[in-house]
Amino acid sequence: MKENKFMAIYNDLLLHIRKGIFQPNEKLPSENELSQRYQTSRETIRKALNLLSEHGYIQKIKGKGSIVLDVGKYDFPVSGLVSFKELAQKMNKPARTIVHELELIEPDEYIKRQLETENKEKVWKVIRAREIEEEKIILDKDFLCQKFVPTLTRGICENSIYEYIENELKLRISFAKKEMFVDRVTAEDQKYMDLNGYEHVVVVKNFVYLEDASLFQYTESRHRLDKFRFVDFARRTHHPGMSDKSLK
């Protein structure tokens, strides 16, 4: 029950932060005030605040309390394989996908190298803008091998290609290799994104593989700088023979 209680408090405080009831750089109520508000112990409040801190929503400063951090950016997991539809559902924000191009092409040499395709193999080219809260902040450029995905429609691309591949084609998407860098804005970015004056975008290249290790998709996702933070979880592994004392 204690765990349920602190998670309920965490979720309630997080909702207040996301709705702007607690503004960036504002101090949260003290542990005493929160324990009275939620009719619980300070220990339970502390657990909820620690979780908010771990997830990057607040900064706990000794002697000053808990300061709300700017959460105007959206979490995009680096190590996970998440579709935009799944991400939008998790964020619970108004979102839509706008399909600008859908065609079956003979790939150029660059795309052939990315997908490791043979000369005569055709590839689906899909250009989609991703809109969140009425701002187009991502441009996705997808290239999928036709031998694995024989058919694609505009409706599938507006909804979720991954959902179609897994539920209709019964293929299992297994893992991806990713590359991240910052790039200058292109004419295509300017055409399809709401850039708000930004001259650079964050680019994430994805090489996506099926369960049998077949490379079936190459994607270039171009993100507006101010709206996305890329998150991952890492734990340091102690090497054999290395004690805690040797790390100090």
PDB file of N, CA and C in Angstrom, residues 76-77 81-88 95-103 111 124-132 135-144 152 154 156-162 178-179 186 188-195 201-208 217-224 228 230:
ATOM      1  N   PHE A  76      12.113  11.241 -25.526  1.00  0.00           N
ATOM      2  CA  PHE A  76      12.197  10.318 -26.640  1.00  0.00           C
ATOM      3  C   PHE A  76      13.265   9.290 -26.312  1.00  0.00           C
ATOM      4  N   PRO A  77      12.882   8.030 -26.066  1.00  0.00           N
ATOM      5  CA  PRO A  77      13.854   7.046 -25.597  1.00  0.00           C
ATOM      6  C   PRO A  77      14.875   6.677 -26.668  1.00  0.00           C
ATOM      7  N   LEU A  81      12.651   0.966 -28.973  1.00  0.00           N
ATOM      8  CA  LEU A  81      12.073   1.021 -30.315  1.00  0.00           C
ATOM      9  C   LEU A  81      10.599   1.352 -30.135  1.00  0.00           C
ATOM     10  N   VAL A  82      10.273   2.628 -30.241  1.00  0.00           N
ATOM     11  CA  VAL A  82       8.922   3.100 -29.956  1.00  0.00           C
ATOM     12  C   VAL A  82       8.375   3.818 -31.180  1.00  0.00           C
ATOM     13  N   SER A  83       7.153   3.478 -31.581  1.00  0.00           N
ATOM     14  CA  SER A  83       6.535   4.177 -32.699  1.00  0.00           C
ATOM     15  C   SER A  83       6.037   5.540 -32.233  1.00  0.00           C
ATOM     16  N   PHE A  84       5.822   6.440 -33.184  1.00  0.00           N
ATOM     17  CA  PHE A  84       5.311   7.765 -32.825  1.00  0.00           C
ATOM     18  C   PHE A  84       3.930   7.644 -32.186  1.00  0.00           C
ATOM     19  N   LYS A  85       3.112   6.724 -32.675  1.00  0.00           N
ATOM     20  CA  LYS A  85       1.773   6.532 -32.109  1.00  0.00           C
ATOM     21  C   LYS A  85       1.871   6.138 -30.636  1.00  0.00           C
ATOM     22  N   GLU A  86       2.791   5.219 -30.320  1.00  0.00           N
ATOM     23  CA  GLU A  86       2.976   4.791 -28.928  1.00  0.00           C
ATOM     24  C   GLU A  86       3.497   5.948 -28.071  1.00  0.00           C
ATOM     25  N   LEU A  87       4.422   6.733 -28.634  1.00  0.00           N
ATOM     26  CA  LEU A  87       4.960   7.882 -27.906  1.00  0.00           C
ATOM     27  C   LEU A  87       3.870   8.903 -27.611  1.00  0.00           C
ATOM     28  N   ALA A  88       3.029   9.185 -28.621  1.00  0.00           N
ATOM     29  CA  ALA A  88       1.952  10.163 -28.446  1.00  0.00           C
ATOM     30  C   ALA A  88       0.951   9.699 -27.396  1.00  0.00           C
ATOM     31  N   ALA A  95      -1.869  14.809 -30.988  1.00  0.00           N
ATOM     32  CA  ALA A  95      -0.809  14.522 -31.948  1.00  0.00           C
ATOM     33  C   ALA A  95      -1.399  13.960 -33.231  1.00  0.00           C
ATOM     34  N   ARG A  96      -0.726  14.202 -34.342  1.00  0.00           N
ATOM     35  CA  ARG A  96      -1.133  13.600 -35.606  1.00  0.00           C
ATOM     36  C   ARG A  96       0.073  13.466 -36.525  1.00  0.00           C
ATOM     37  N   THR A  97      -0.089  12.595 -37.523  1.00  0.00           N
ATOM     38  CA  THR A  97       0.947  12.355 -38.518  1.00  0.00           C
ATOM     39  C   THR A  97       0.440  12.841 -39.867  1.00  0.00           C
ATOM     40  N   ILE A  98       1.265  13.611 -40.568  1.00  0.00           N
ATOM     41  CA  ILE A  98       0.905  14.140 -41.883  1.00  0.00           C
ATOM     42  C   ILE A  98       1.824  13.487 -42.914  1.00  0.00           C
ATOM     43  N   VAL A  99       1.249  12.718 -43.829  1.00  0.00           N
ATOM     44  CA  VAL A  99       2.031  12.020 -44.853  1.00  0.00           C
ATOM     45  C   VAL A  99       2.211  12.940 -46.056  1.00  0.00           C
ATOM     46  N   HIS A 100       3.462  13.291 -46.345  1.00  0.00           N
ATOM     47  CA  HIS A 100       3.756  14.161 -47.483  1.00  0.00           C
ATOM     48  C   HIS A 100       4.155  13.369 -48.726  1.00  0.00           C
ATOM     49  N   GLU A 101       4.822  12.239 -48.527  1.00  0.00           N
ATOM     50  CA  GLU A 101       5.218  11.412 -49.667  1.00  0.00           C
ATOM     51  C   GLU A 101       5.060   9.944 -49.313  1.00  0.00           C
ATOM     52  N   LEU A 102       4.558   9.164 -50.254  1.00  0.00           N
ATOM     53  CA  LEU A 102       4.506   7.712 -50.146  1.00  0.00           C
ATOM     54  C   LEU A 102       4.671   7.161 -51.555  1.00  0.00           C
ATOM     55  N   GLU A 103       5.813   6.538 -51.810  1.00  0.00           N
ATOM     56  CA  GLU A 103       6.038   5.994 -53.152  1.00  0.00           C
ATOM     57  C   GLU A 103       7.010   4.825 -53.094  1.00  0.00           C
ATOM     58  N   ILE A 111      20.873   5.169 -50.281  1.00  0.00           N
ATOM     59  CA  ILE A 111      19.871   4.335 -49.599  1.00  0.00           C
ATOM     60  C   ILE A 111      20.202   2.858 -49.759  1.00  0.00           C
ATOM     61  N   TRP A 124      10.173   1.279 -50.247  1.00  0.00           N
ATOM     62  CA  TRP A 124       9.148   2.279 -49.947  1.00  0.00           C
ATOM     63  C   TRP A 124       9.814   3.521 -49.365  1.00  0.00           C
ATOM     64  N   LYS A 125       9.443   4.677 -49.906  1.00  0.00           N
ATOM     65  CA  LYS A 125       9.904   5.952 -49.363  1.00  0.00           C
ATOM     66  C   LYS A 125       8.704   6.649 -48.734  1.00  0.00           C
ATOM     67  N   VAL A 126       8.818   6.981 -47.443  1.00  0.00           N
ATOM     68  CA  VAL A 126       7.714   7.621 -46.721  1.00  0.00           C
ATOM     69  C   VAL A 126       8.257   8.875 -46.022  1.00  0.00           C
ATOM     70  N   ILE A 127       7.689  10.025 -46.343  1.00  0.00           N
ATOM     71  CA  ILE A 127       8.058  11.274 -45.689  1.00  0.00           C
ATOM     72  C   ILE A 127       6.866  11.734 -44.862  1.00  0.00           C
ATOM     73  N   ARG A 128       7.069  11.850 -43.546  1.00  0.00           N
ATOM     74  CA  ARG A 128       5.960  12.211 -42.647  1.00  0.00           C
ATOM     75  C   ARG A 128       6.377  13.296 -41.669  1.00  0.00           C
ATOM     76  N   ALA A 129       5.505  14.284 -41.488  1.00  0.00           N
ATOM     77  CA  ALA A 129       5.692  15.285 -40.430  1.00  0.00           C
ATOM     78  C   ALA A 129       4.912  14.829 -39.207  1.00  0.00           C
ATOM     79  N   ARG A 130       5.504  14.994 -38.038  1.00  0.00           N
ATOM     80  CA  ARG A 130       4.859  14.615 -36.778  1.00  0.00           C
ATOM     81  C   ARG A 130       4.482  15.892 -36.037  1.00  0.00           C
ATOM     82  N   GLU A 131       3.213  15.998 -35.736  1.00  0.00           N
ATOM     83  CA  GLU A 131       2.699  17.201 -35.082  1.00  0.00           C
ATOM     84  C   GLU A 131       2.264  16.870 -33.667  1.00  0.00           C
ATOM     85  N   ILE A 132       2.745  17.652 -32.696  1.00  0.00           N
ATOM     86  CA  ILE A 132       2.330  17.520 -31.302  1.00  0.00           C
ATOM     87  C   ILE A 132       1.866  18.887 -30.821  1.00  0.00           C
ATOM     88  N   GLU A 135       2.048  21.721 -33.388  1.00  0.00           N
ATOM     89  CA  GLU A 135       3.351  22.147 -33.903  1.00  0.00           C
ATOM     90  C   GLU A 135       4.028  20.958 -34.579  1.00  0.00           C
ATOM     91  N   LYS A 136       4.489  21.173 -35.800  1.00  0.00           N
ATOM     92  CA  LYS A 136       5.187  20.117 -36.541  1.00  0.00           C
ATOM     93  C   LYS A 136       6.655  20.148 -36.124  1.00  0.00           C
ATOM     94  N   ILE A 137       7.043  19.214 -35.272  1.00  0.00           N
ATOM     95  CA  ILE A 137       8.365  19.283 -34.656  1.00  0.00           C
ATOM     96  C   ILE A 137       9.281  18.124 -35.034  1.00  0.00           C
ATOM     97  N   ILE A 138       8.779  17.148 -35.789  1.00  0.00           N
ATOM     98  CA  ILE A 138       9.617  16.042 -36.265  1.00  0.00           C
ATOM     99  C   ILE A 138       9.342  15.835 -37.749  1.00  0.00           C
ATOM    100  N   LEU A 139      10.403  15.548 -38.498  1.00  0.00           N
ATOM    101  CA  LEU A 139      10.258  15.110 -39.877  1.00  0.00           C
ATOM    102  C   LEU A 139      10.890  13.729 -39.977  1.00  0.00           C
ATOM    103  N   ASP A 140      10.067  12.723 -40.269  1.00  0.00           N
ATOM    104  CA  ASP A 140      10.546  11.348 -40.399  1.00  0.00           C
ATOM    105  C   ASP A 140      10.665  10.978 -41.866  1.00  0.00           C
ATOM    106  N   LYS A 141      11.852  10.474 -42.242  1.00  0.00           N
ATOM    107  CA  LYS A 141      12.100  10.004 -43.603  1.00  0.00           C
ATOM    108  C   LYS A 141      12.398   8.508 -43.515  1.00  0.00           C
ATOM    109  N   ASP A 142      11.416   7.688 -43.898  1.00  0.00           N
ATOM    110  CA  ASP A 142      11.520   6.232 -43.761  1.00  0.00           C
ATOM    111  C   ASP A 142      11.753   5.575 -45.119  1.00  0.00           C
ATOM    112  N   PHE A 143      12.608   4.550 -45.104  1.00  0.00           N
ATOM    113  CA  PHE A 143      12.853   3.735 -46.292  1.00  0.00           C
ATOM    114  C   PHE A 143      12.748   2.280 -45.866  1.00  0.00           C
ATOM    115  N   LEU A 144      11.784   1.544 -46.459  1.00  0.00           N
ATOM    116  CA  LEU A 144      11.505   0.164 -46.049  1.00  0.00           C
ATOM    117  C   LEU A 144      11.604  -0.759 -47.257  1.00  0.00           C
ATOM    118  N   LEU A 152       2.058  -0.797 -48.803  1.00  0.00           N
ATOM    119  CA  LEU A 152       1.882   0.286 -47.842  1.00  0.00           C
ATOM    120  C   LEU A 152       0.817   1.233 -48.385  1.00  0.00           C
ATOM    121  N   ARG A 154      -1.456   5.072 -47.545  1.00  0.00           N
ATOM    122  CA  ARG A 154      -1.411   6.336 -46.817  1.00  0.00           C
ATOM    123  C   ARG A 154      -2.041   6.185 -45.426  1.00  0.00           C
ATOM    124  N   ILE A 156      -2.147   3.497 -43.528  1.00  0.00           N
ATOM    125  CA  ILE A 156      -1.210   2.802 -42.644  1.00  0.00           C
ATOM    126  C   ILE A 156      -0.145   3.768 -42.144  1.00  0.00           C
ATOM    127  N   CYS A 157       0.362   4.601 -43.040  1.00  0.00           N
ATOM    128  CA  CYS A 157       1.429   5.540 -42.677  1.00  0.00           C
ATOM    129  C   CYS A 157       0.933   6.637 -41.731  1.00  0.00           C
ATOM    130  N   GLU A 158      -0.329   7.019 -41.852  1.00  0.00           N
ATOM    131  CA  GLU A 158      -0.896   8.018 -40.947  1.00  0.00           C
ATOM    132  C   GLU A 158      -1.130   7.428 -39.563  1.00  0.00           C
ATOM    133  N   ASN A 159      -1.390   6.119 -39.510  1.00  0.00           N
ATOM    134  CA  ASN A 159      -1.663   5.469 -38.231  1.00  0.00           C
ATOM    135  C   ASN A 159      -0.360   4.993 -37.592  1.00  0.00           C
ATOM    136  N   SER A 160       0.145   3.817 -38.004  1.00  0.00           N
ATOM    137  CA  SER A 160       1.389   3.287 -37.452  1.00  0.00           C
ATOM    138  C   SER A 160       1.899   2.170 -38.361  1.00  0.00           C
ATOM    139  N   ILE A 161       3.068   2.392 -38.971  1.00  0.00           N
ATOM    140  CA  ILE A 161       3.666   1.360 -39.816  1.00  0.00           C
ATOM    141  C   ILE A 161       4.059   0.153 -38.973  1.00  0.00           C
ATOM    142  N   TYR A 162       4.587   0.402 -37.772  1.00  0.00           N
ATOM    143  CA  TYR A 162       5.001  -0.710 -36.915  1.00  0.00           C
ATOM    144  C   TYR A 162       3.807  -1.568 -36.507  1.00  0.00           C
ATOM    145  N   LYS A 178      21.465   2.849 -33.763  1.00  0.00           N
ATOM    146  CA  LYS A 178      21.112   4.256 -33.864  1.00  0.00           C
ATOM    147  C   LYS A 178      22.356   5.138 -33.901  1.00  0.00           C
ATOM    148  N   GLU A 179      22.198   6.250 -34.587  1.00  0.00           N
ATOM    149  CA  GLU A 179      23.261   7.252 -34.684  1.00  0.00           C
ATOM    150  C   GLU A 179      22.611   8.615 -34.502  1.00  0.00           C
ATOM    151  N   THR A 186      17.545  21.944 -43.460  1.00  0.00           N
ATOM    152  CA  THR A 186      17.497  21.843 -44.922  1.00  0.00           C
ATOM    153  C   THR A 186      16.235  22.534 -45.443  1.00  0.00           C
ATOM    154  N   GLU A 188      13.966  21.047 -47.049  1.00  0.00           N
ATOM    155  CA  GLU A 188      12.885  20.110 -46.742  1.00  0.00           C
ATOM    156  C   GLU A 188      12.387  20.313 -45.311  1.00  0.00           C
ATOM    157  N   ASP A 189      13.302  20.511 -44.374  1.00  0.00           N
ATOM    158  CA  ASP A 189      12.914  20.798 -42.989  1.00  0.00           C
ATOM    159  C   ASP A 189      12.052  22.060 -42.940  1.00  0.00           C
ATOM    160  N   GLN A 190      12.496  23.092 -43.633  1.00  0.00           N
ATOM    161  CA  GLN A 190      11.776  24.369 -43.635  1.00  0.00           C
ATOM    162  C   GLN A 190      10.385  24.217 -44.241  1.00  0.00           C
ATOM    163  N   LYS A 191      10.267  23.334 -45.205  1.00  0.00           N
ATOM    164  CA  LYS A 191       8.989  23.131 -45.893  1.00  0.00           C
ATOM    165  C   LYS A 191       7.976  22.405 -45.006  1.00  0.00           C
ATOM    166  N   TYR A 192       8.441  21.418 -44.250  1.00  0.00           N
ATOM    167  CA  TYR A 192       7.513  20.525 -43.556  1.00  0.00           C
ATOM    168  C   TYR A 192       7.474  20.689 -42.034  1.00  0.00           C
ATOM    169  N   MET A 193       8.395  21.489 -41.453  1.00  0.00           N
ATOM    170  CA  MET A 193       8.431  21.624 -40.003  1.00  0.00           C
ATOM    171  C   MET A 193       8.166  23.058 -39.569  1.00  0.00           C
ATOM    172  N   ASP A 194       7.658  23.215 -38.349  1.00  0.00           N
ATOM    173  CA  ASP A 194       7.545  24.543 -37.715  1.00  0.00           C
ATOM    174  C   ASP A 194       8.839  24.750 -36.930  1.00  0.00           C
ATOM    175  N   LEU A 195       9.787  25.449 -37.518  1.00  0.00           N
ATOM    176  CA  LEU A 195      11.136  25.527 -36.955  1.00  0.00           C
ATOM    177  C   LEU A 195      11.332  26.656 -35.957  1.00  0.00           C
ATOM    178  N   VAL A 201      18.821  21.034 -36.446  1.00  0.00           N
ATOM    179  CA  VAL A 201      17.928  19.994 -35.940  1.00  0.00           C
ATOM    180  C   VAL A 201      18.777  18.859 -35.382  1.00  0.00           C
ATOM    181  N   VAL A 202      18.190  18.085 -34.468  1.00  0.00           N
ATOM    182  CA  VAL A 202      18.831  16.863 -34.006  1.00  0.00           C
ATOM    183  C   VAL A 202      18.367  15.726 -34.910  1.00  0.00           C
ATOM    184  N   VAL A 203      19.320  14.975 -35.438  1.00  0.00           N
ATOM    185  CA  VAL A 203      19.007  13.879 -36.358  1.00  0.00           C
ATOM    186  C   VAL A 203      19.286  12.548 -35.674  1.00  0.00           C
ATOM    187  N   VAL A 204      18.313  11.643 -35.746  1.00  0.00           N
ATOM    188  CA  VAL A 204      18.506  10.278 -35.254  1.00  0.00           C
ATOM    189  C   VAL A 204      18.333   9.331 -36.438  1.00  0.00           C
ATOM    190  N   LYS A 205      19.423   8.640 -36.775  1.00  0.00           N
ATOM    191  CA  LYS A 205      19.347   7.622 -37.822  1.00  0.00           C
ATOM    192  C   LYS A 205      19.075   6.276 -37.168  1.00  0.00           C
ATOM    193  N   ASN A 206      18.122   5.530 -37.725  1.00  0.00           N
ATOM    194  CA  ASN A 206      17.756   4.217 -37.204  1.00  0.00           C
ATOM    195  C   ASN A 206      17.937   3.160 -38.289  1.00  0.00           C
ATOM    196  N   PHE A 207      18.637   2.101 -37.953  1.00  0.00           N
ATOM    197  CA  PHE A 207      18.733   0.922 -38.821  1.00  0.00           C
ATOM    198  C   PHE A 207      17.990  -0.180 -38.078  1.00  0.00           C
ATOM    199  N   VAL A 208      16.825  -0.574 -38.580  1.00  0.00           N
ATOM    200  CA  VAL A 208      15.920  -1.428 -37.807  1.00  0.00           C
ATOM    201  C   VAL A 208      15.893  -2.843 -38.392  1.00  0.00           C
ATOM    202  N   GLN A 217      14.551  -1.623 -42.494  1.00  0.00           N
ATOM    203  CA  GLN A 217      14.169  -0.212 -42.470  1.00  0.00           C
ATOM    204  C   GLN A 217      15.356   0.681 -42.129  1.00  0.00           C
ATOM    205  N   TYR A 218      15.438   1.771 -42.872  1.00  0.00           N
ATOM    206  CA  TYR A 218      16.358   2.852 -42.534  1.00  0.00           C
ATOM    207  C   TYR A 218      15.524   4.108 -42.363  1.00  0.00           C
ATOM    208  N   THR A 219      15.693   4.773 -41.225  1.00  0.00           N
ATOM    209  CA  THR A 219      14.906   5.974 -40.929  1.00  0.00           C
ATOM    210  C   THR A 219      15.825   7.111 -40.515  1.00  0.00           C
ATOM    211  N   GLU A 220      15.472   8.295 -40.980  1.00  0.00           N
ATOM    212  CA  GLU A 220      16.141   9.511 -40.525  1.00  0.00           C
ATOM    213  C   GLU A 220      15.079  10.397 -39.894  1.00  0.00           C
ATOM    214  N   SER A 221      15.147  10.560 -38.576  1.00  0.00           N
ATOM    215  CA  SER A 221      14.195  11.402 -37.846  1.00  0.00           C
ATOM    216  C   SER A 221      14.874  12.726 -37.512  1.00  0.00           C
ATOM    217  N   ARG A 222      14.244  13.809 -37.936  1.00  0.00           N
ATOM    218  CA  ARG A 222      14.823  15.136 -37.752  1.00  0.00           C
ATOM    219  C   ARG A 222      13.951  15.894 -36.748  1.00  0.00           C
ATOM    220  N   HIS A 223      14.542  16.277 -35.609  1.00  0.00           N
ATOM    221  CA  HIS A 223      13.812  16.827 -34.475  1.00  0.00           C
ATOM    222  C   HIS A 223      14.148  18.291 -34.242  1.00  0.00           C
ATOM    223  N   ARG A 224      13.131  19.095 -33.975  1.00  0.00           N
ATOM    224  CA  ARG A 224      13.379  20.482 -33.606  1.00  0.00           C
ATOM    225  C   ARG A 224      14.117  20.528 -32.270  1.00  0.00           C
ATOM    226  N   PHE A 228      12.701  18.248 -27.925  1.00  0.00           N
ATOM    227  CA  PHE A 228      12.947  16.859 -27.554  1.00  0.00           C
ATOM    228  C   PHE A 228      14.204  16.706 -26.714  1.00  0.00           C
ATOM    229  N   PHE A 230      16.480  13.422 -25.383  1.00  0.00           N
ATOM    230  CA  PHE A 230      16.632  11.997 -25.633  1.00  0.00           C
ATOM    231  C   PHE A 230      17.073  11.337 -24.340  1.00  0.00           C
TER     232      PHE A 230
END
